[in-house]
Amino acid sequence: MTTCPTTLPDTTSATRAFRDRVIVRDEIDRYLRTGDFIDEARIEADLRRAVNPDPARIRDILAKSLAIETLLPEETAVLLQVADPGLRQAMEATALAIKHKVYDNRIVTFAPMYISSYCVNRCQYCGFNADNSQQRRRQLTLDEIRAEAAAMCGRDGHKRVMAVYGEHPRTGASFIAESLQAIYSVEVKTRRGKTSVRRINVNAAPMSIDDLKIIRKGGIGTFQVFQETYHRRTYAKVHPADTIKGDYDWRVTCMHRAFDAGIDDVGLGVLFGLADWKFEVMGLVTHARELERHAKIGPHTFSVPRLHPASGSDISRHTPSPFTDDDFIHALTVLRLAVPYTGLICTARESEALRNRCLGLGITQMDASTRIGVGAYAAEPVCQEIDKQQFLLGDNRTLEQLICDLARRGTITSFCTAGYRCGRTGGCIMDALKTGKEGKFCKVNAVLTFREWLDDFASPEALKICEPVLLSELAEIREQLPAFYPVVKAHYDRIAAGERDLFF
């Protein structure tokens, strides 16, 4: 295992020296030779021109979205300026129709695993801020990481993990790769068989191409980095210039490097509440179009976190730029319409009521049984302690509770990770998503993985609630894919008999 000092010397010169080792200037400049692709003046002009949009133009834009075409920035701006309740309803209905067209009737579940709370950065909104003396910091050993994975698999039945790391010498690329292998190594007995984590996405700091190649070999799924804010002046206010994160351009070009390192699934996001939310949505869509230009592949996911209380942070309790629940709903709707092939993640930061509302807007992924303290899954009892985690959560539902709530709405929960292990990633999955083909695989694999979870983890009450949805989805497969159905049913029967991890 790579060994590193447990703390970084608390001096500006040491912080700058670490920053200078991490940031590779050529790996910024090569991607910005034609200028900054986040053109603030153009974004602001597009938003001004789109005020009081023509309803006929809005309907034309919605038709383009429904054809699974990425919108132009100026078209996105038009949707952001819609205030008419009837047109907003039409947008939301189209967003949900797109979700069903691309991803079918399912929600993918996951859980975050916080590996370390050590960080050299001093972001004003974050509990992991290096200057925050209130934060009780910890980094998991490889054995503790395996214990977390066993708890997440064995207690709730999670198959997908989002591994989260602070930026620090202790959590460089080699450690991340080792920790991924530690998670993948865990196998847990269930009622009917065995289970394990089958996909690990990573939320970490921007890295060099060489370091990204190391974590790719470690088994990374999606590489997730949030810009936090695309507005440069705001970015400079909340990220001190002498820190690594203070370099806007290093962060905004991180996904270019990921693609060039061979990581073909990336996730974008902003922290809503720092700057004007409409500007941030425009930034996300502009970034997505830039990645399509650079790599012919757009982002696999958008995440929509917003400011929530964090220890040692005044700004997290006094949002600099208002972002109401209605704004949240509008932003999510526009993102689904603007980049229709991209998955949308709505996390347990938000309240149960708001997340339930967002199910009608086209979200595709939700976390549950979420614990964001370092080592929190293996610990008992469940308890939120603000000085031991990055922020406070709003939705504390268990995975079974979320699954049952989805089933009552007629939605199936999917634990599928098949596409990533069958090579349906990057450009391949982008094409499959845009044409609706991936949704067919998704429906089949959702049924198979849901049968597996129900047999291994569901309570008798959950079985009663969920099995009608499962059988309804199976019947749809028989109707929609009659030639393929016998093979699907054979796999389904094998899983019901105790086999595990069968997929297409």
Coordinates of C-alpha atoms in Angstrom, one line a residue:
M1 CA 0.0 0.0 0.0
T2 CA 1.2 3.5 -0.8
T3 CA 2.1 5.4 2.4
C4 CA 1.7 9.1 2.7
P5 CA 1.9 11.6 5.6
T6 CA -1.3 11.8 7.6
T7 CA -1.4 15.6 7.5
L8 CA 0.0 18.2 5.2
P9 CA 2.2 20.8 6.9
D10 CA 0.0 23.8 7.7
T11 CA 1.8 26.4 5.7
T12 CA 1.0 28.3 2.5
S13 CA 4.3 27.3 0.9
A14 CA 3.6 23.5 1.5
T15 CA 0.1 23.9 0.1
R16 CA 1.4 25.6 -3.0
A17 CA 4.2 23.0 -3.4
F18 CA 1.6 20.2 -3.4
R19 CA -0.6 22.2 -5.8
D20 CA 2.3 22.6 -8.2
R21 CA 3.1 18.8 -8.1
V22 CA -0.5 17.9 -8.9
I23 CA -1.4 20.4 -11.6
V24 CA 0.1 19.8 -15.0
R25 CA -0.1 23.0 -16.9
D26 CA 0.2 21.5 -20.3
E27 CA -2.8 19.3 -19.5
I28 CA -4.9 22.5 -19.2
D29 CA -3.5 24.6 -22.0
R30 CA -3.9 21.9 -24.7
Y31 CA -7.7 21.9 -24.2
L32 CA -8.1 25.7 -24.1
R33 CA -6.0 26.6 -27.1
T34 CA -9.1 28.0 -28.8
G35 CA -10.2 29.8 -25.7
D36 CA -12.5 29.2 -22.7
F37 CA -15.4 27.0 -23.8
I38 CA -17.5 28.4 -20.9
D39 CA -18.2 31.8 -22.6
E40 CA -19.9 33.8 -19.8
A41 CA -20.7 36.7 -22.0
R42 CA -22.5 34.5 -24.5
I43 CA -24.4 32.6 -21.7
E44 CA -25.6 35.8 -20.2
A45 CA -26.6 37.2 -23.7
D46 CA -28.5 34.0 -24.5
L47 CA -30.4 34.3 -21.2
R48 CA -31.3 37.9 -21.9
R49 CA -32.5 37.3 -25.4
A50 CA -34.7 34.4 -24.2
V51 CA -36.9 36.4 -21.9
N52 CA -40.6 36.0 -22.7
P53 CA -40.1 33.2 -25.1
D54 CA -42.6 32.4 -28.0
P55 CA -44.8 29.4 -27.1
A56 CA -44.5 28.0 -30.6
R57 CA -40.7 28.0 -30.3
I58 CA -40.9 26.2 -27.0
R59 CA -43.0 23.5 -28.6
D60 CA -40.5 23.1 -31.4
I61 CA -37.7 22.8 -28.9
L62 CA -39.6 20.1 -26.9
A63 CA -40.0 18.1 -30.1
K64 CA -36.3 18.2 -30.7
S65 CA -35.7 17.0 -27.1
L66 CA -38.1 14.2 -27.6
A67 CA -36.1 13.1 -30.7
I68 CA -33.1 12.7 -28.2
E69 CA -31.1 15.5 -29.7
T70 CA -28.8 17.7 -27.5
L71 CA -30.1 21.3 -27.4
L72 CA -28.2 24.3 -28.4
P73 CA -27.3 26.8 -25.6
E74 CA -29.7 29.3 -26.9
E75 CA -32.5 26.7 -27.0
T76 CA -31.7 25.8 -23.4
A77 CA -31.9 29.4 -22.4
V78 CA -35.4 29.6 -23.9
L79 CA -36.6 26.7 -21.6
L80 CA -34.9 28.3 -18.6
Q81 CA -37.0 31.5 -19.1
V82 CA -40.4 29.8 -19.3
A83 CA -42.7 31.1 -16.6
D84 CA -46.1 30.1 -17.9
P85 CA -47.6 27.3 -15.7
G86 CA -49.1 25.5 -18.7
L87 CA -45.8 25.5 -20.6
R88 CA -43.9 24.3 -17.5
Q89 CA -46.3 21.4 -17.3
A90 CA -45.7 20.6 -20.9
M91 CA -41.9 20.7 -20.3
E92 CA -42.3 18.3 -17.3
A93 CA -44.5 15.9 -19.2
T94 CA -41.9 15.8 -22.1
A95 CA -39.1 15.3 -19.7
L96 CA -40.8 12.2 -18.2
A97 CA -41.6 10.9 -21.7
I98 CA -37.9 11.2 -22.6
K99 CA -36.9 9.4 -19.5
H100 CA -39.1 6.5 -20.3
K101 CA -38.0 6.5 -23.9
V102 CA -34.3 6.4 -23.1
Y103 CA -34.2 4.6 -19.7
D104 CA -37.6 2.8 -19.5
N105 CA -39.6 2.5 -16.2
R106 CA -36.8 2.1 -13.7
I107 CA -34.7 3.8 -11.1
V108 CA -31.1 2.8 -10.5
T109 CA -30.0 2.8 -6.8
F110 CA -26.6 3.3 -5.3
A111 CA -24.9 4.4 -2.0
P112 CA -22.0 6.7 -1.4
M113 CA -19.0 5.4 0.6
Y114 CA -16.9 8.2 2.1
I115 CA -13.3 7.0 2.2
S116 CA -11.5 10.0 3.7
S117 CA -12.3 13.5 5.1
Y118 CA -8.8 14.8 4.8
C119 CA -8.5 17.6 2.2
V120 CA -6.0 20.3 1.4
N121 CA -8.5 22.6 -0.1
R122 CA -10.4 25.4 1.8
C123 CA -13.7 25.6 0.0
Q124 CA -15.9 27.9 2.0
Y125 CA -19.1 25.8 1.7
C126 CA -17.6 22.4 2.7
G127 CA -17.2 20.6 6.0
F128 CA -14.0 19.1 4.8
N129 CA -12.4 22.5 4.5
A130 CA -8.7 22.2 5.6
D131 CA -9.2 25.1 8.0
N132 CA -12.2 23.7 9.7
S133 CA -11.1 22.7 13.2
Q134 CA -14.6 21.4 14.0
Q135 CA -14.3 18.5 11.6
R136 CA -13.2 15.2 13.2
R137 CA -11.2 13.7 10.4
R138 CA -10.6 10.1 9.5
Q139 CA -9.3 7.9 6.6
L140 CA -10.3 4.3 6.2
T141 CA -7.7 1.6 6.0
L142 CA -8.1 -1.1 3.4
D143 CA -9.6 -3.4 6.0
E144 CA -12.0 -0.8 7.1
I145 CA -13.0 -0.2 3.4
R146 CA -13.7 -3.9 3.1
A147 CA -15.9 -3.7 6.3
E148 CA -17.8 -0.8 4.8
A149 CA -18.4 -2.8 1.6
A150 CA -19.5 -5.8 3.5
A151 CA -22.0 -3.7 5.5
M152 CA -23.4 -2.0 2.4
C153 CA -23.8 -5.3 0.5
G154 CA -24.9 -7.5 3.4
R155 CA -27.4 -5.3 5.2
D156 CA -29.1 -3.5 2.3
G157 CA -28.1 -5.3 -0.8
H158 CA -26.4 -2.5 -2.6
K159 CA -24.6 -3.4 -5.9
R160 CA -23.3 0.1 -6.8
V161 CA -21.1 2.3 -4.7
M162 CA -20.0 5.9 -5.2
A163 CA -16.6 6.1 -3.5
V164 CA -15.8 9.7 -2.3
Y165 CA -12.3 11.0 -1.5
G166 CA -11.0 14.4 -0.3
E167 CA -8.0 15.9 -2.1
H168 CA -4.9 15.1 -0.1
P169 CA -1.5 13.3 -0.5
R170 CA -3.0 10.4 1.4
T171 CA -5.7 9.8 -1.3
G172 CA -3.7 9.9 -4.5
A173 CA -4.3 7.7 -7.5
S174 CA -2.5 4.6 -6.2
F175 CA -4.5 4.6 -3.0
I176 CA -7.8 5.1 -4.9
A177 CA -7.0 2.2 -7.2
E178 CA -6.1 0.0 -4.1
S179 CA -9.3 1.0 -2.4
L180 CA -11.4 0.1 -5.4
Q181 CA -9.9 -3.4 -5.5
A182 CA -10.6 -3.7 -1.8
I183 CA -14.3 -3.0 -2.3
Y184 CA -14.5 -5.4 -5.3
S185 CA -12.9 -8.2 -3.3
V186 CA -15.7 -8.4 -0.8
E187 CA -18.3 -11.2 -1.2
V188 CA -21.2 -11.5 1.3
K189 CA -23.6 -14.4 1.8
T190 CA -27.3 -13.7 1.5
R191 CA -30.5 -15.7 2.1
R192 CA -30.2 -17.4 -1.3
G193 CA -26.7 -16.9 -2.5
K194 CA -23.8 -14.4 -2.5
T195 CA -23.5 -10.8 -3.4
S196 CA -20.9 -8.1 -3.9
V197 CA -20.4 -4.6 -5.2
R198 CA -20.4 -4.8 -9.0
R199 CA -19.7 -1.2 -10.0
I200 CA -17.8 1.6 -8.2
N201 CA -18.1 5.1 -9.4
V202 CA -15.6 7.6 -8.1
N203 CA -16.1 11.2 -6.8
A204 CA -12.6 12.6 -6.5
A205 CA -10.4 15.5 -7.4
P206 CA -9.2 16.3 -10.9
M207 CA -6.1 14.4 -11.8
S208 CA -3.4 14.2 -14.5
I209 CA -3.7 11.8 -17.4
D210 CA -1.1 9.5 -15.9
D211 CA -3.0 9.3 -12.5
L212 CA -6.3 8.8 -14.3
K213 CA -4.8 5.8 -16.1
I214 CA -3.9 4.3 -12.7
I215 CA -7.5 4.5 -11.3
R216 CA -8.9 3.2 -14.6
K217 CA -6.8 0.1 -14.2
G218 CA -8.1 -0.1 -10.6
G219 CA -11.7 -0.7 -11.9
I220 CA -13.3 2.7 -11.9
G221 CA -16.9 3.0 -13.3
T222 CA -17.9 6.6 -13.8
F223 CA -15.5 9.4 -12.9
Q224 CA -17.5 12.2 -11.2
V225 CA -16.1 15.7 -10.7
F226 CA -18.4 18.7 -10.1
Q227 CA -17.3 22.1 -11.2
E228 CA -19.2 23.5 -8.2
T229 CA -19.8 26.7 -10.1
Y230 CA -19.1 27.7 -13.7
H231 CA -19.2 31.4 -12.8
R232 CA -15.5 32.4 -12.6
R233 CA -15.9 35.3 -10.1
T234 CA -18.0 33.2 -7.8
Y235 CA -15.6 30.3 -8.2
A236 CA -12.7 32.6 -7.1
K237 CA -14.6 33.8 -4.1
V238 CA -15.3 30.3 -2.6
H239 CA -12.0 28.6 -3.6
P240 CA -8.8 30.4 -2.4
A241 CA -6.4 31.0 -5.2
D242 CA -3.4 29.3 -3.4
T243 CA -5.2 25.9 -3.3
I244 CA -5.4 23.2 -6.0
K245 CA -9.1 23.7 -6.3
G246 CA -8.6 27.5 -6.7
D247 CA -7.5 26.7 -10.3
Y248 CA -10.7 26.9 -12.3
D249 CA -9.1 25.7 -15.6
W250 CA -7.6 22.6 -14.0
R251 CA -11.0 21.6 -12.8
V252 CA -13.0 22.5 -15.9
T253 CA -10.7 20.5 -18.2
C254 CA -10.6 17.4 -16.0
M255 CA -13.0 15.4 -18.1
H256 CA -11.0 16.1 -21.3
R257 CA -8.1 14.3 -19.5
A258 CA -10.3 11.5 -18.3
F259 CA -11.4 10.7 -21.9
D260 CA -7.8 10.9 -23.0
A261 CA -6.8 8.5 -20.2
G262 CA -9.3 5.9 -21.4
I263 CA -12.1 6.6 -18.9
D264 CA -15.2 6.8 -21.1
D265 CA -17.9 7.4 -18.5
V266 CA -17.9 10.8 -16.7
G267 CA -20.3 12.6 -14.5
L268 CA -20.8 16.4 -14.3
G269 CA -22.5 18.5 -11.7
V270 CA -22.6 21.9 -10.0
L271 CA -23.4 23.0 -6.4
F272 CA -26.6 24.9 -6.9
G273 CA -26.9 28.0 -4.6
L274 CA -23.4 29.5 -5.2
A275 CA -24.3 31.4 -8.4
D276 CA -27.3 32.1 -10.5
W277 CA -29.0 28.8 -11.1
K278 CA -29.9 29.5 -14.7
F279 CA -26.3 30.4 -15.5
E280 CA -25.2 27.1 -13.9
V281 CA -27.6 25.0 -16.0
M282 CA -26.2 26.8 -19.1
G283 CA -22.7 25.9 -17.9
L284 CA -23.6 22.2 -17.6
V285 CA -25.1 22.0 -21.0
T286 CA -22.2 24.0 -22.6
H287 CA -19.8 21.6 -20.9
A288 CA -21.7 18.6 -22.2
R289 CA -21.6 19.9 -25.7
E290 CA -17.8 20.6 -25.4
L291 CA -17.2 16.9 -24.4
E292 CA -19.3 15.8 -27.3
R293 CA -17.0 17.9 -29.5
H294 CA -13.8 16.7 -27.9
A295 CA -14.5 13.0 -27.5
K296 CA -17.8 12.4 -29.4
I297 CA -19.2 11.3 -26.0
G298 CA -21.2 13.3 -23.6
P299 CA -21.5 13.0 -19.8
H300 CA -23.0 9.8 -18.5
T301 CA -24.7 11.6 -15.7
F302 CA -25.6 15.1 -14.3
S303 CA -25.9 15.5 -10.6
V304 CA -27.9 18.4 -9.0
P305 CA -26.6 18.9 -5.4
R306 CA -27.3 22.2 -3.7
L307 CA -25.9 23.8 -0.6
H308 CA -26.8 22.2 2.7
P309 CA -25.5 22.9 6.2
A310 CA -21.9 21.9 6.8
S311 CA -19.7 22.2 9.9
G312 CA -17.5 25.3 10.1
S313 CA -19.3 26.9 7.1
D314 CA -21.4 30.1 7.3
I315 CA -22.0 30.2 3.6
S316 CA -23.6 26.8 3.6
R317 CA -26.3 28.1 5.9
H318 CA -26.8 31.4 4.0
T319 CA -27.1 30.5 0.3
P320 CA -25.4 33.2 -1.7
S321 CA -27.8 32.8 -4.7
P322 CA -31.4 31.8 -4.1
F323 CA -32.4 28.4 -5.3
T324 CA -35.9 27.4 -4.3
D325 CA -37.6 24.0 -4.6
D326 CA -39.4 25.4 -7.7
D327 CA -36.1 26.5 -9.2
F328 CA -34.7 23.0 -8.4
I329 CA -37.7 21.4 -10.3
H330 CA -37.2 23.8 -13.2
A331 CA -33.5 23.2 -13.4
L332 CA -33.9 19.4 -13.4
T333 CA -36.6 19.5 -16.1
V334 CA -34.4 21.6 -18.4
L335 CA -31.4 19.4 -17.9
R336 CA -33.4 16.4 -18.9
L337 CA -34.7 18.2 -22.0
A338 CA -31.4 19.8 -22.9
V339 CA -29.2 16.6 -22.8
P340 CA -31.9 13.9 -23.1
Y341 CA -29.6 10.9 -23.1
T342 CA -27.8 11.7 -19.9
G343 CA -28.7 10.1 -16.5
L344 CA -30.0 12.5 -13.8
I345 CA -29.0 11.9 -10.1
C346 CA -31.1 13.3 -7.3
T347 CA -29.4 12.5 -4.0
A348 CA -30.5 12.2 -0.4
R349 CA -29.3 15.7 0.3
E350 CA -32.9 16.6 -0.7
S351 CA -36.0 15.9 1.3
E352 CA -38.1 12.8 0.7
A353 CA -41.0 15.0 -0.6
L354 CA -38.9 16.8 -3.1
R355 CA -37.2 13.6 -4.3
N356 CA -40.6 12.0 -4.8
R357 CA -41.7 15.1 -6.8
C358 CA -38.5 14.8 -9.0
L359 CA -39.5 11.2 -10.0
G360 CA -42.0 12.8 -12.4
L361 CA -39.2 14.9 -14.0
G362 CA -37.0 12.2 -15.5
I363 CA -34.4 11.4 -12.8
T364 CA -32.7 8.0 -13.3
Q365 CA -30.6 7.4 -10.1
M366 CA -31.3 7.8 -6.4
D367 CA -29.3 6.8 -3.3
A368 CA -30.8 5.2 -0.2
S369 CA -29.7 3.9 3.2
T370 CA -27.2 6.7 2.8
R371 CA -24.5 7.4 5.4
I372 CA -21.9 10.0 4.6
G373 CA -19.7 9.8 7.7
V374 CA -16.3 8.1 7.1
G375 CA -16.8 4.5 8.3
A376 CA -20.5 5.1 8.9
Y377 CA -21.9 1.9 7.3
A378 CA -20.0 -0.5 9.6
A379 CA -20.8 1.7 12.6
E380 CA -24.0 1.4 14.7
P381 CA -26.4 3.1 15.3
V382 CA -27.3 5.3 12.4
C383 CA -26.6 8.9 13.4
Q384 CA -25.9 12.1 11.5
E385 CA -23.1 14.1 13.2
I386 CA -22.3 17.3 11.3
D387 CA -18.7 17.3 12.6
K388 CA -18.1 13.9 11.2
Q389 CA -19.5 14.3 7.7
Q390 CA -19.4 16.8 4.7
F391 CA -23.0 18.1 5.1
L392 CA -26.4 17.0 6.5
L393 CA -28.8 14.8 4.6
G394 CA -32.5 15.5 3.9
D395 CA -33.8 12.0 3.1
N396 CA -33.1 9.1 5.5
R397 CA -35.1 6.4 3.9
T398 CA -33.6 2.9 3.9
L399 CA -33.1 1.1 0.5
E400 CA -36.1 -1.1 1.2
Q401 CA -38.3 1.9 2.0
L402 CA -37.3 3.6 -1.2
I403 CA -37.8 0.5 -3.2
C404 CA -41.3 0.1 -1.8
D405 CA -42.2 3.7 -2.4
L406 CA -41.0 3.3 -6.0
A407 CA -43.1 0.1 -6.4
R408 CA -46.2 1.8 -5.1
R409 CA -45.7 4.3 -8.0
G410 CA -45.3 1.4 -10.5
T411 CA -41.6 1.9 -10.9
I412 CA -39.1 -0.9 -10.8
T413 CA -35.7 -0.6 -9.0
S414 CA -32.7 -1.7 -11.0
F415 CA -29.4 -3.0 -9.7
C416 CA -28.1 -3.6 -13.2
T417 CA -24.4 -3.1 -13.9
A418 CA -24.4 -5.2 -17.1
G419 CA -23.6 -2.6 -19.7
Y420 CA -20.3 -1.7 -18.1
R421 CA -19.2 -5.4 -18.0
C422 CA -20.4 -6.0 -21.5
G423 CA -18.6 -3.1 -23.1
R424 CA -21.7 -0.9 -23.5
T425 CA -19.9 2.2 -22.3
G426 CA -18.6 5.4 -23.8
G427 CA -19.6 6.0 -27.4
C428 CA -21.4 2.6 -27.5
I429 CA -23.8 3.4 -24.8
M430 CA -24.3 7.0 -26.0
D431 CA -25.6 5.6 -29.3
A432 CA -27.7 3.0 -27.6
L433 CA -29.3 5.6 -25.3
K434 CA -30.0 8.0 -28.1
T435 CA -31.8 5.3 -30.2
G436 CA -33.7 3.8 -27.3
K437 CA -31.9 0.4 -27.6
E438 CA -30.3 0.6 -24.2
G439 CA -33.7 0.9 -22.6
K440 CA -34.5 -2.6 -23.8
F441 CA -31.4 -4.1 -22.1
C442 CA -32.2 -2.0 -19.1
K443 CA -35.7 -3.4 -18.7
V444 CA -34.5 -7.0 -19.0
N445 CA -31.6 -6.5 -16.6
A446 CA -33.8 -4.6 -14.1
V447 CA -36.1 -7.5 -13.9
L448 CA -33.3 -10.0 -13.3
T449 CA -31.5 -7.9 -10.7
F450 CA -34.8 -7.0 -8.9
R451 CA -35.7 -10.7 -8.6
E452 CA -32.3 -11.3 -7.1
W453 CA -32.6 -8.5 -4.6
L454 CA -36.2 -9.5 -3.6
D455 CA -35.1 -13.1 -2.9
D456 CA -32.0 -12.1 -1.0
F457 CA -33.1 -9.1 1.0
A458 CA -36.8 -8.1 0.9
S459 CA -39.0 -8.4 3.9
P460 CA -42.4 -10.2 3.5
E461 CA -44.2 -6.9 3.4
A462 CA -41.8 -5.6 0.7
L463 CA -42.3 -8.7 -1.4
K464 CA -46.1 -8.1 -1.4
I465 CA -45.6 -4.5 -2.5
C466 CA -42.9 -5.2 -5.1
E467 CA -43.7 -8.5 -6.8
P468 CA -46.7 -7.1 -8.8
V469 CA -44.4 -4.5 -10.4
L470 CA -41.8 -7.1 -11.2
L471 CA -44.4 -9.4 -12.8
S472 CA -45.8 -6.5 -14.8
E473 CA -42.4 -5.7 -16.2
L474 CA -41.8 -9.3 -17.1
A475 CA -45.2 -9.4 -18.9
E476 CA -44.1 -6.3 -20.9
I477 CA -40.9 -8.0 -22.0
R478 CA -43.0 -11.0 -23.2
E479 CA -45.2 -8.6 -25.2
Q480 CA -42.5 -6.3 -26.5
L481 CA -39.7 -8.8 -27.1
P482 CA -41.5 -12.1 -27.9
A483 CA -38.6 -13.7 -29.7
F484 CA -36.2 -12.8 -26.9
Y485 CA -38.6 -13.6 -24.0
P486 CA -37.9 -17.4 -23.7
V487 CA -34.2 -16.6 -23.0
V488 CA -35.0 -13.9 -20.5
K489 CA -37.5 -16.2 -18.7
A490 CA -34.8 -18.9 -18.6
H491 CA -32.4 -16.5 -16.9
Y492 CA -35.2 -15.3 -14.6
D493 CA -36.0 -18.9 -13.5
R494 CA -32.3 -19.7 -12.9
I495 CA -32.1 -16.6 -10.6
A496 CA -35.3 -17.7 -8.8
A497 CA -33.6 -21.1 -8.2
G498 CA -30.6 -19.4 -6.6
E499 CA -28.1 -18.5 -9.3
R500 CA -26.8 -15.0 -9.2
D501 CA -25.4 -12.2 -11.4
L502 CA -27.0 -13.2 -14.7
F503 CA -27.3 -10.4 -17.3
F504 CA -27.5 -9.5 -20.9

